[in-house]
Coordinates of C-alpha atoms in Angstrom, one line a residue:
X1 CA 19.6 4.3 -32.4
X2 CA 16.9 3.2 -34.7
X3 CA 13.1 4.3 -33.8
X4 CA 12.4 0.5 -32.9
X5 CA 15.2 0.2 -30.6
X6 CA 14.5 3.6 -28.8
X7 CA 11.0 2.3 -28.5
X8 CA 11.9 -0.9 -26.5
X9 CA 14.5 1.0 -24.6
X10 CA 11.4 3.5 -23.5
X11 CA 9.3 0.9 -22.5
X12 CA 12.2 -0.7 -20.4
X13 CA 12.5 3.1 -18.7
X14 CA 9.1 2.7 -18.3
X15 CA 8.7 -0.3 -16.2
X16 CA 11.8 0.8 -14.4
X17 CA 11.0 4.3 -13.6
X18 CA 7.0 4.6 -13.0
X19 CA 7.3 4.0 -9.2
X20 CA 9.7 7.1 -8.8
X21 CA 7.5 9.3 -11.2
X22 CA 4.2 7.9 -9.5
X23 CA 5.4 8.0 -5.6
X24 CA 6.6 11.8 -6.3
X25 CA 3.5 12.5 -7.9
X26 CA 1.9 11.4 -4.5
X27 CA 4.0 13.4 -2.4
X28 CA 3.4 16.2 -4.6
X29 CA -0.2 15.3 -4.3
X30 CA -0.3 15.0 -0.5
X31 CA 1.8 18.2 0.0
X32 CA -0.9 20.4 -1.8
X33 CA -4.5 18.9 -1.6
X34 CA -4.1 15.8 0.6
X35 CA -3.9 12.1 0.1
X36 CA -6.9 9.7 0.5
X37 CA -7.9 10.1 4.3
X38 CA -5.9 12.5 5.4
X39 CA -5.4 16.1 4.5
X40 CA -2.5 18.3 2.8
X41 CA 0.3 18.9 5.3
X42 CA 3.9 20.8 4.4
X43 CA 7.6 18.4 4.2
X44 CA 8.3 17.1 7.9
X45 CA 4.7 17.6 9.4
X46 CA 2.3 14.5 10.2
X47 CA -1.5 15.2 8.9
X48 CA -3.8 12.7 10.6
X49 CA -7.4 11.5 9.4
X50 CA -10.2 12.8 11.3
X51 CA -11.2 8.5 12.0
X52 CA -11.5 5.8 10.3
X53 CA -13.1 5.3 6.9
X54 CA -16.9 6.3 6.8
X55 CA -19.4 6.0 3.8
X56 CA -18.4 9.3 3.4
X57 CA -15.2 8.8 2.7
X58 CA -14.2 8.5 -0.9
X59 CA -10.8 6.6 -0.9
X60 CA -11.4 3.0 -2.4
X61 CA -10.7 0.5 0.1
X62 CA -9.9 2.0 3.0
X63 CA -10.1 0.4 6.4
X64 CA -12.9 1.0 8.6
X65 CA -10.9 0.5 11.6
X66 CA -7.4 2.3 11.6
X67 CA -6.9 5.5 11.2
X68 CA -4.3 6.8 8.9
X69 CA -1.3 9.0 9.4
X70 CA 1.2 10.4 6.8
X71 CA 4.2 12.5 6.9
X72 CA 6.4 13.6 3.4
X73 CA 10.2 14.1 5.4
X74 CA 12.4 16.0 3.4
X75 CA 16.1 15.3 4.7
X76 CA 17.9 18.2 2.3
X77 CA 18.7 20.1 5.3
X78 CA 19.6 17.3 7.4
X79 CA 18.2 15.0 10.0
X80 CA 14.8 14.6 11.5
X81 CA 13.9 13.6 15.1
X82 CA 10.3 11.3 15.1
X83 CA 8.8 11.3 18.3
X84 CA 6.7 8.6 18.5
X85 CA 3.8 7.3 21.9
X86 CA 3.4 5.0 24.2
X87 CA -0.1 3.3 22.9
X88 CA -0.2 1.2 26.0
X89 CA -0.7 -2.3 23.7
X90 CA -2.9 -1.0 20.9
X91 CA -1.5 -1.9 17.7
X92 CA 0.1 0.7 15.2
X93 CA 2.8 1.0 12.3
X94 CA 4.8 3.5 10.7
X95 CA 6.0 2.6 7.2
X96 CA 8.5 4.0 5.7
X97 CA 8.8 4.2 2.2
X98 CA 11.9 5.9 0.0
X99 CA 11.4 7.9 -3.4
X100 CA 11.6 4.3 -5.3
X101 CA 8.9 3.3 -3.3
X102 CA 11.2 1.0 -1.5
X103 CA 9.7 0.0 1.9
X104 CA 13.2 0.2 4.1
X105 CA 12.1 0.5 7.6
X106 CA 9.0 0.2 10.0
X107 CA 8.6 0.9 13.5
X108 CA 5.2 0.1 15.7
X109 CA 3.9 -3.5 17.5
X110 CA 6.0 -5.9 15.3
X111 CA 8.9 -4.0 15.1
X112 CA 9.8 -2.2 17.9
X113 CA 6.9 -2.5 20.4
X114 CA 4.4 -0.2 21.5
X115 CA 6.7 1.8 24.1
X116 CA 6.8 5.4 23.7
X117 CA 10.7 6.6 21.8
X118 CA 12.6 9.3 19.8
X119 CA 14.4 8.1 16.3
X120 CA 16.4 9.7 14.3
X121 CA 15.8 10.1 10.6
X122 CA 18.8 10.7 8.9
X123 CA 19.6 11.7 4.5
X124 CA 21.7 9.2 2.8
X125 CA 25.8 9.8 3.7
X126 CA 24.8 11.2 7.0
X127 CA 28.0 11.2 9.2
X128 CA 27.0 13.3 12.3
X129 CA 26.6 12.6 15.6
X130 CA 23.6 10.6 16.9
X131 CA 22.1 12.1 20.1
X132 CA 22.5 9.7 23.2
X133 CA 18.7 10.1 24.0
X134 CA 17.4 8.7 20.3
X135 CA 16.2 5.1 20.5
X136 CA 17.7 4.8 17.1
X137 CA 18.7 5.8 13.9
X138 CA 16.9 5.2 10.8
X139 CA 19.1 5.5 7.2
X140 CA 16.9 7.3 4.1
X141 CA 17.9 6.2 1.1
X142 CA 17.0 9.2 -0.8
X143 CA 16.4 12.4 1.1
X144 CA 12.4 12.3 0.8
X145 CA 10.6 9.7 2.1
X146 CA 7.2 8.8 3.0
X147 CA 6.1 7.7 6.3
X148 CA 2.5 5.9 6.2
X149 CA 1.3 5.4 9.6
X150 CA -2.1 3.5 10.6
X151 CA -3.2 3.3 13.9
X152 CA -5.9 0.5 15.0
X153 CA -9.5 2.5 16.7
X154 CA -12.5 0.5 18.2
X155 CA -14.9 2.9 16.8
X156 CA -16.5 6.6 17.8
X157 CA -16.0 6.2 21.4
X158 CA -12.0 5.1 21.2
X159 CA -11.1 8.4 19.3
X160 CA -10.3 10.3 22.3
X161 CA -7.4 8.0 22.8
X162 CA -6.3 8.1 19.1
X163 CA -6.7 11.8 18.8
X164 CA -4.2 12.2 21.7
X165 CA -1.6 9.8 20.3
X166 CA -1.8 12.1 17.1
X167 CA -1.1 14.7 19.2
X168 CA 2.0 13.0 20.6
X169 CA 3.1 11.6 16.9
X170 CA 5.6 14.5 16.2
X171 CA 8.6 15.3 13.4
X172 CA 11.1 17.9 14.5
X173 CA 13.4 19.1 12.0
X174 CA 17.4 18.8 13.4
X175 CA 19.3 19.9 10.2
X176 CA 21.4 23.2 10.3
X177 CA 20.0 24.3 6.6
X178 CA 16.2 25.1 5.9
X179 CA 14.1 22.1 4.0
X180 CA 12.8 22.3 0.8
X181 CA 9.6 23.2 0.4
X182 CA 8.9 21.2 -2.6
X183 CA 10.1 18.8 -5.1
X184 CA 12.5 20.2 -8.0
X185 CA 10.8 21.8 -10.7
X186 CA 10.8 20.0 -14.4
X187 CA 11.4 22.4 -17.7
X188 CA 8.6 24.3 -18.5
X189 CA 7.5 23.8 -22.1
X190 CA 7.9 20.0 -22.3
X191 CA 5.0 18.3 -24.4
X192 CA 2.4 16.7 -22.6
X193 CA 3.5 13.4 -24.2
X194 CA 6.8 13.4 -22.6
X195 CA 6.1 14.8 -19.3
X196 CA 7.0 11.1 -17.8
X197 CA 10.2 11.3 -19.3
X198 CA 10.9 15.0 -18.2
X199 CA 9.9 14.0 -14.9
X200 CA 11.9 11.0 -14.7
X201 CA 14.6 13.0 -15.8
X202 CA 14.7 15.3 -13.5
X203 CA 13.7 13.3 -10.0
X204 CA 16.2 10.3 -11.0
X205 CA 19.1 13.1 -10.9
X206 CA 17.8 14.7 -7.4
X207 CA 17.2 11.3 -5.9
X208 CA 19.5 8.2 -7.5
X209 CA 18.9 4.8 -6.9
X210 CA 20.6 2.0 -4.9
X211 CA 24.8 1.4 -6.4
X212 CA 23.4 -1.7 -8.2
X213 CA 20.6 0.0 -9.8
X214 CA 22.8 2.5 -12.0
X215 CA 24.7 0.6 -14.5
X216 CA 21.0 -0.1 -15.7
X217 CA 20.1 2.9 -15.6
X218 CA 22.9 4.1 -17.5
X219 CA 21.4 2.4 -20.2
X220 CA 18.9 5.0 -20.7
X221 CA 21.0 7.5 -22.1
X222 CA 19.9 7.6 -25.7
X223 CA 16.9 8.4 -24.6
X224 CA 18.1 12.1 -23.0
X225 CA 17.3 10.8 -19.3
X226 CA 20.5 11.0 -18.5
X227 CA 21.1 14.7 -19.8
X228 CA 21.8 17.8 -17.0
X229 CA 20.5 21.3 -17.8
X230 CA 18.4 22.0 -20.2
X231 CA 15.6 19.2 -20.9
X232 CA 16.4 17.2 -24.3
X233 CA 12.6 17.0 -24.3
X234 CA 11.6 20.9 -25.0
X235 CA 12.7 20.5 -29.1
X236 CA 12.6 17.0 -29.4
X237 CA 11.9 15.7 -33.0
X238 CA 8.9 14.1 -33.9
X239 CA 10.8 11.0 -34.6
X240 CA 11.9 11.1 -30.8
X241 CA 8.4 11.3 -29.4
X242 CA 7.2 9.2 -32.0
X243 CA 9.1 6.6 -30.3
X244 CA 9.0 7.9 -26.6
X245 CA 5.4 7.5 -27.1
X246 CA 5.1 4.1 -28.5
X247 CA 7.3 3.1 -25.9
X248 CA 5.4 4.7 -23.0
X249 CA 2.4 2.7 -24.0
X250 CA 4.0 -0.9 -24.5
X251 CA 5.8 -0.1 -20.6
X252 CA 2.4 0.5 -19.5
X253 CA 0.9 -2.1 -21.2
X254 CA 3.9 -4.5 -19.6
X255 CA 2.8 -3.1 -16.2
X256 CA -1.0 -3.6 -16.2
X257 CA -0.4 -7.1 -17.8
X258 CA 1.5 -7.7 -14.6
X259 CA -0.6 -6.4 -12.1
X260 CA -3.7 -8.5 -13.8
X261 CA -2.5 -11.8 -12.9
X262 CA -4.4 -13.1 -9.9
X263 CA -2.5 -14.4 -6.9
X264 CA -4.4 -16.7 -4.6
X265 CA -3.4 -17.0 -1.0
X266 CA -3.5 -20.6 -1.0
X267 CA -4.9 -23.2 -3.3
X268 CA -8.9 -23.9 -2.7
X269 CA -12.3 -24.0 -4.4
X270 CA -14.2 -21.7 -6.4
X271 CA -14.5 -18.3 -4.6
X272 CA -10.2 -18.6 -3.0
X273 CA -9.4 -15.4 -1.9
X274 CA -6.6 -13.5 -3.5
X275 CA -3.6 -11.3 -1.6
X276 CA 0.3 -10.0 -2.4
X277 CA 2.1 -10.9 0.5
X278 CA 5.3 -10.8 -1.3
X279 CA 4.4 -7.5 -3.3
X280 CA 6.8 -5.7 -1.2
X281 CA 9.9 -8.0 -2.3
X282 CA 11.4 -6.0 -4.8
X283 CA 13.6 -3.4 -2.3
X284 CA 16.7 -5.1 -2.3
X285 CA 19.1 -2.9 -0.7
X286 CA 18.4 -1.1 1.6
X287 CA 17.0 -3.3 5.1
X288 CA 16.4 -1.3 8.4
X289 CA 14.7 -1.3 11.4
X290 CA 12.0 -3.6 11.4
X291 CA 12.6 -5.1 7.8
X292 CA 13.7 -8.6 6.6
X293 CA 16.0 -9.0 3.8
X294 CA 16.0 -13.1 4.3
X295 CA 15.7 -14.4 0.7
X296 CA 12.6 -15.4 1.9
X297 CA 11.3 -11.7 1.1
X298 CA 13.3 -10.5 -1.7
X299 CA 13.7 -11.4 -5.4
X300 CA 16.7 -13.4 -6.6
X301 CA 16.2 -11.4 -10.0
X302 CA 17.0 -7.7 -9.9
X303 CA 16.0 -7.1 -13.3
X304 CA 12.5 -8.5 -12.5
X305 CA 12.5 -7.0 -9.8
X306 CA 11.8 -3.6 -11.6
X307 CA 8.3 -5.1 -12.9
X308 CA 7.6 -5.9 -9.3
X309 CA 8.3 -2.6 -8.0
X310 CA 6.0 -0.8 -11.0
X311 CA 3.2 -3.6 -10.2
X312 CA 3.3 -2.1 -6.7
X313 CA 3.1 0.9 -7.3
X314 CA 1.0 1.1 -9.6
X315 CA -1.6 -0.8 -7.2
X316 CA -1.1 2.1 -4.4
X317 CA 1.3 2.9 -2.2
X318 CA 0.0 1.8 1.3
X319 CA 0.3 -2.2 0.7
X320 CA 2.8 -3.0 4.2
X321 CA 5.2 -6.4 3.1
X322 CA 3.5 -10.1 3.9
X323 CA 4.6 -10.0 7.6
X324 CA 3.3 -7.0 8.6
X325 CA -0.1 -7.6 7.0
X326 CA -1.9 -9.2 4.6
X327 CA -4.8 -8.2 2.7
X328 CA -6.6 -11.0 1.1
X329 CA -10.3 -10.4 -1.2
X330 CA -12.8 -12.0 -3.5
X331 CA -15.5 -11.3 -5.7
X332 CA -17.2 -14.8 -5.7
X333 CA -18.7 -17.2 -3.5
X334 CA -17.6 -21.0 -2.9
X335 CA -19.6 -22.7 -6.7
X336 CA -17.5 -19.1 -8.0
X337 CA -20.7 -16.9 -8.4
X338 CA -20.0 -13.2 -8.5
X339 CA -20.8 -11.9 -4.9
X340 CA -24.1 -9.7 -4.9
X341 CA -25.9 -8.1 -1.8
X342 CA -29.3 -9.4 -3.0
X343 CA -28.3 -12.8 -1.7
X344 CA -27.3 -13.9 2.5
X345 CA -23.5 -15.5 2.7
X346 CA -21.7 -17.2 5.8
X347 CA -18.0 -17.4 6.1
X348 CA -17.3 -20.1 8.2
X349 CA -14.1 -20.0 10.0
X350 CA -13.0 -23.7 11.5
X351 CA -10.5 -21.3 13.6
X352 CA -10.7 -18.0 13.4
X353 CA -7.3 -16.5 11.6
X354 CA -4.2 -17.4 13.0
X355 CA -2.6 -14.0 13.4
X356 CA -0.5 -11.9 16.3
X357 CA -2.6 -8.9 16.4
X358 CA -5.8 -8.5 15.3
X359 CA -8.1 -9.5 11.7
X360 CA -11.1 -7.8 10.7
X361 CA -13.8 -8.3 7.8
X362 CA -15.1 -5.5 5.6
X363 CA -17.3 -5.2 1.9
X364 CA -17.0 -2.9 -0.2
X365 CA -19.6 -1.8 -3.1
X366 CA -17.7 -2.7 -6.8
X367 CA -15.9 -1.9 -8.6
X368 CA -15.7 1.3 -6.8
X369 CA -14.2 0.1 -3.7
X370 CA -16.5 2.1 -0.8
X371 CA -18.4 1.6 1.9
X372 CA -22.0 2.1 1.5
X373 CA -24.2 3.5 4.6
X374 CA -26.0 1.1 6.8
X375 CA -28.7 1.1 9.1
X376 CA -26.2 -0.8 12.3
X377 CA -23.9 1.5 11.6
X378 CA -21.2 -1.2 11.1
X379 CA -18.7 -1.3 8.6
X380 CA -16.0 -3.9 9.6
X381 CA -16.1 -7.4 12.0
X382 CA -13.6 -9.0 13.5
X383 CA -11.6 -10.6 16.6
X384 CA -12.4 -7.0 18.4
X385 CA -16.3 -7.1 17.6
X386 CA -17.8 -7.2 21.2
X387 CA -19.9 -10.2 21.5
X388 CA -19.2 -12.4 18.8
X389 CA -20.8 -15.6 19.0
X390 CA -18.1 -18.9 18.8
X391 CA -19.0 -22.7 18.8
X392 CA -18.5 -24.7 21.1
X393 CA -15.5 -26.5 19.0
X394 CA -14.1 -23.0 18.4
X395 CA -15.1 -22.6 15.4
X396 CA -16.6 -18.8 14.4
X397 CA -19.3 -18.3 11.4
X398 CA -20.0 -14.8 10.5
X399 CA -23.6 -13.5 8.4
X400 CA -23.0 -11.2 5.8
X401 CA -26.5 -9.9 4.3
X402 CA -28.2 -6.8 3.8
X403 CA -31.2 -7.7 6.3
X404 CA -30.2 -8.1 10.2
X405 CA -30.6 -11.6 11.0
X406 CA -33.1 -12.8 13.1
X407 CA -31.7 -14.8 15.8
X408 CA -29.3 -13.5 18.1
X409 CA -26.3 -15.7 17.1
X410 CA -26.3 -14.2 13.1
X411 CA -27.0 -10.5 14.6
X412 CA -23.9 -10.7 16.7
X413 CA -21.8 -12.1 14.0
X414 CA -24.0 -10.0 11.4
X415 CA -21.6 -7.6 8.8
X416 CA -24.1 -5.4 6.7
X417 CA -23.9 -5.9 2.7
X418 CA -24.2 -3.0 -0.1
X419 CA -26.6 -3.3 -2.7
X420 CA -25.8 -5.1 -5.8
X421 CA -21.8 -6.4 -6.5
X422 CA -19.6 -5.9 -3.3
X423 CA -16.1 -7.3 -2.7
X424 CA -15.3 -8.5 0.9
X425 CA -11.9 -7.4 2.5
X426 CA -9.9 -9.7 5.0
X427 CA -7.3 -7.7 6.9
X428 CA -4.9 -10.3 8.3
X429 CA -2.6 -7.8 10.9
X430 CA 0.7 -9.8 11.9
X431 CA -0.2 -13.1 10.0
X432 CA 1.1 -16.1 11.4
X433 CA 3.2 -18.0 8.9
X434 CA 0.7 -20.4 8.2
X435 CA -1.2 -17.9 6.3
X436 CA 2.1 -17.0 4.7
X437 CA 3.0 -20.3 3.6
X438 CA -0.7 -21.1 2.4
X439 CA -1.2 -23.9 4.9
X440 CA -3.9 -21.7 6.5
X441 CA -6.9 -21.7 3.8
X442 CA -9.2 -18.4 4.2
X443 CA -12.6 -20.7 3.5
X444 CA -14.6 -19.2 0.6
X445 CA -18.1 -17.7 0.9
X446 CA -21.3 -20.1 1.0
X447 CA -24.3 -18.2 -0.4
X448 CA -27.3 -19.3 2.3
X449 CA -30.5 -20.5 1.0
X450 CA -29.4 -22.6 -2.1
X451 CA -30.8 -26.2 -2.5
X452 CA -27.8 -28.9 -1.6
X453 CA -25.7 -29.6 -4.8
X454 CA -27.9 -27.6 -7.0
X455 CA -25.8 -25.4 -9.4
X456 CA -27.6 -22.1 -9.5
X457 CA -25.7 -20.1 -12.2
X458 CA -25.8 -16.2 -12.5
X459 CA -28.4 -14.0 -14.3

């Protein structure tokens, strides 16, 4: 093929197989030194969080009230039994998430209740018996997978409760052969340059993709990503990673074009918030427990799908599909000002969210995505705050500002700002389908203390 033509094809390879390189990466990651929250644990061992996010905690964005569990499941040597608790009611999800990072099953509130139960976690072409005592059975489609597990906590004095559900939250391996300890090793010797494609290589031959995902990835072949043994990328000639290399960098530049694009969750004024609900659409084959596959959440393009997938995973692995959660954010208040802690807002909710399990409020300092100490302690607001303050009509109006507010309504209702540029995050647990339709409008920000109908632009 000519250099142009093994650039495009590159840059298709690209889009198509980031999510496997990047969610093996993780799990690599997370086996070794830890992911986000939580801290390194072997294949087919849960490692739990100490709490919820804390100022000190370094991971952008995450939630100041769940705290996070994760599990890499390696299925090699055959099934896995998943014990999982009785929360009594509280609200918790596992996500399950296959070397694609294909979301293909979830168990917790929405799906299968709080009770307590034993599943069975079984590799793809599994035919062995299923125990009479497992609540059910739960198909991999490759034989690692990810299990991302959140579990809702009312602060300090609820982690007695969550530390002994961890404690209960067990994997047993079943299989008659010994696991793998890691993933399969990539040549040595490989440029840095083509360490994507090596990888790639490599991980799409231990862990293929869905039937109707190969006859386009057969496609790939002149590229050597198709090649057994001995990697096609240790001697390559510099025309070959000439062209590898071009193409890596138009696929990425495909990708982050994608993932730019704002989505607003429903059309509104200056300051609309933004969300993904349908970021999760692109697994198309593989639906159990727990999942939809209605058209309404999947793609009627496979092909496009592909970009999808990438978008997603470039933008992090722990986004749940639309009607599990949604997480909606802005950066500017309701005349579109960039948000800044110097000034006092009000969000003013006519209703509060229309959701089946819980919402909650937090800011974060940007661009860096953390929270930032306060002196009340409080990092996140929300239908579980004790004593919030509601209208008469209903209606609920939360104070975001750096200073407490004086009266007692705004310092019940009161959510602490950073300094300087913060983003606020609106975590929208079991939405109702008015916010997935967009009927339900998330009102924008009002920055207090502005004269009426006086533009006040930005310094």
């Amino acid at each position: 093929m000519e250099p142009d033509a093994i650039t495009a094809l590159a840059a298709d390879a690209y889009v198509y197989g980031a999510p496997l390189v990047r969610r093996l990466s993780a799990v690599r990651a997370c086996l070794r030194e830890g992911c986000g929250t939580t801290p390194a644990a072997p294949f087919n061992d849960f490692a739990h969080a100490d709490g919820p996010a804390t100022p000190g905690t370094y991971t952008p964005y995450a939630p100041a009230d769940l705290v996070d569990a994760l599990a890499q499941l390696d299925l090699s040597g055959g099934p896995v039994g998943l014990h999982v608790p009785d929360t009594g009611g509280a609200y918790y999800v596992l996500q399950f998430v296959d070397a694609w990072g294909n979301t293909f099953a979830y168990l917790g509130t929405r799906a299968t209740g709080t009770g307590a139960g034993d599943w069975l976690v079984v590799p793809p072409g599994w035919a062995g018996t299923v125990p009479d005592v497992v609540s059910g059975v739960i198909d991999a489609p490759t034989s690692v997978v990810s299990v991302l597990g959140r579990l809702v906590c009312d602060g300090p004095d609820d982690m007695p409760r969550v530390r002994a559900l961890q404690q209960e939250l067990t994997l047993t391996h079943l299989g008659d052969r010994a696991h793998r300890t890691g993933l399969p090793a990539t040549e040595p010797g490989v440029p840095g340059e083509l360490r994507f494609f090596e990888e790639l290589r490599v991980w799409m031959a231990d862990f293929p993709p869905a039937a109707a995902d190969r006859a386009y990835q057969d496609r790939f072949q002149p590229l050597g990503l198709l090649e057994e043994g001995l990697s096609p990328y240790v001697s390559a000639s510099p025309r070959l990673v000439r062209a590898l290399g071009r193409g890596l960098a138009l696929g990425r530049l495909r990708v982050e074009e994608a993932a730019r694009l704002p989505q607003v969750l429903a059309e509104g004024p200056p300051g609309a918030w933004q969300a993904t609900p349908h970021l999760r659409d692109h697994n198309l084959d593989h639906f159990g427990v727990g999942t939809l596959g209605t058209p309404e959440w999947t793609l009627p393009d496979r092909e496009a799908s592909y970009l999808v997938r990438a978008v997603a995973a470039r933008r992090g692995y722990r986004q749940p599909h639309g009607y599990e959660a949604v997480f909606a954010h802005t950066s500017r208040d309701s005349r579109g000002r960039m948000l800044d802690g110097a000034h006092r807002y009000a969000l003013r909710f006519a209703q509060p969210p229309p959701v089946r399990a819980f919402w909650s409020l937090t800011t974060y300092d940007s661009p860096g995505g953390h929270l930032v100490p306060n002196a009340a302690d409080r990092y996140a607001i929300g239908d579980r705050t004790p004593g919030l303050v509601h209208g008469d009509d209903g209606s609920l109006t939360l104070h975001l500002s750096a200073e407490r507010p004086a009266d007692s309504e705004g310092a019940a209702n009161w959510l602490p700002l950073p300094p300087g540029a913060f983003r606020p995050v609106l975590r929208l647990h079991l939405p109702d389908q008015a916010v997935l339709d967009g009927s339900y409008v998330v009102p924008a920000l009002e920055r207090l203390g502005d004269p009426p109908g006086v533009e006040i632009p930005d310094l």
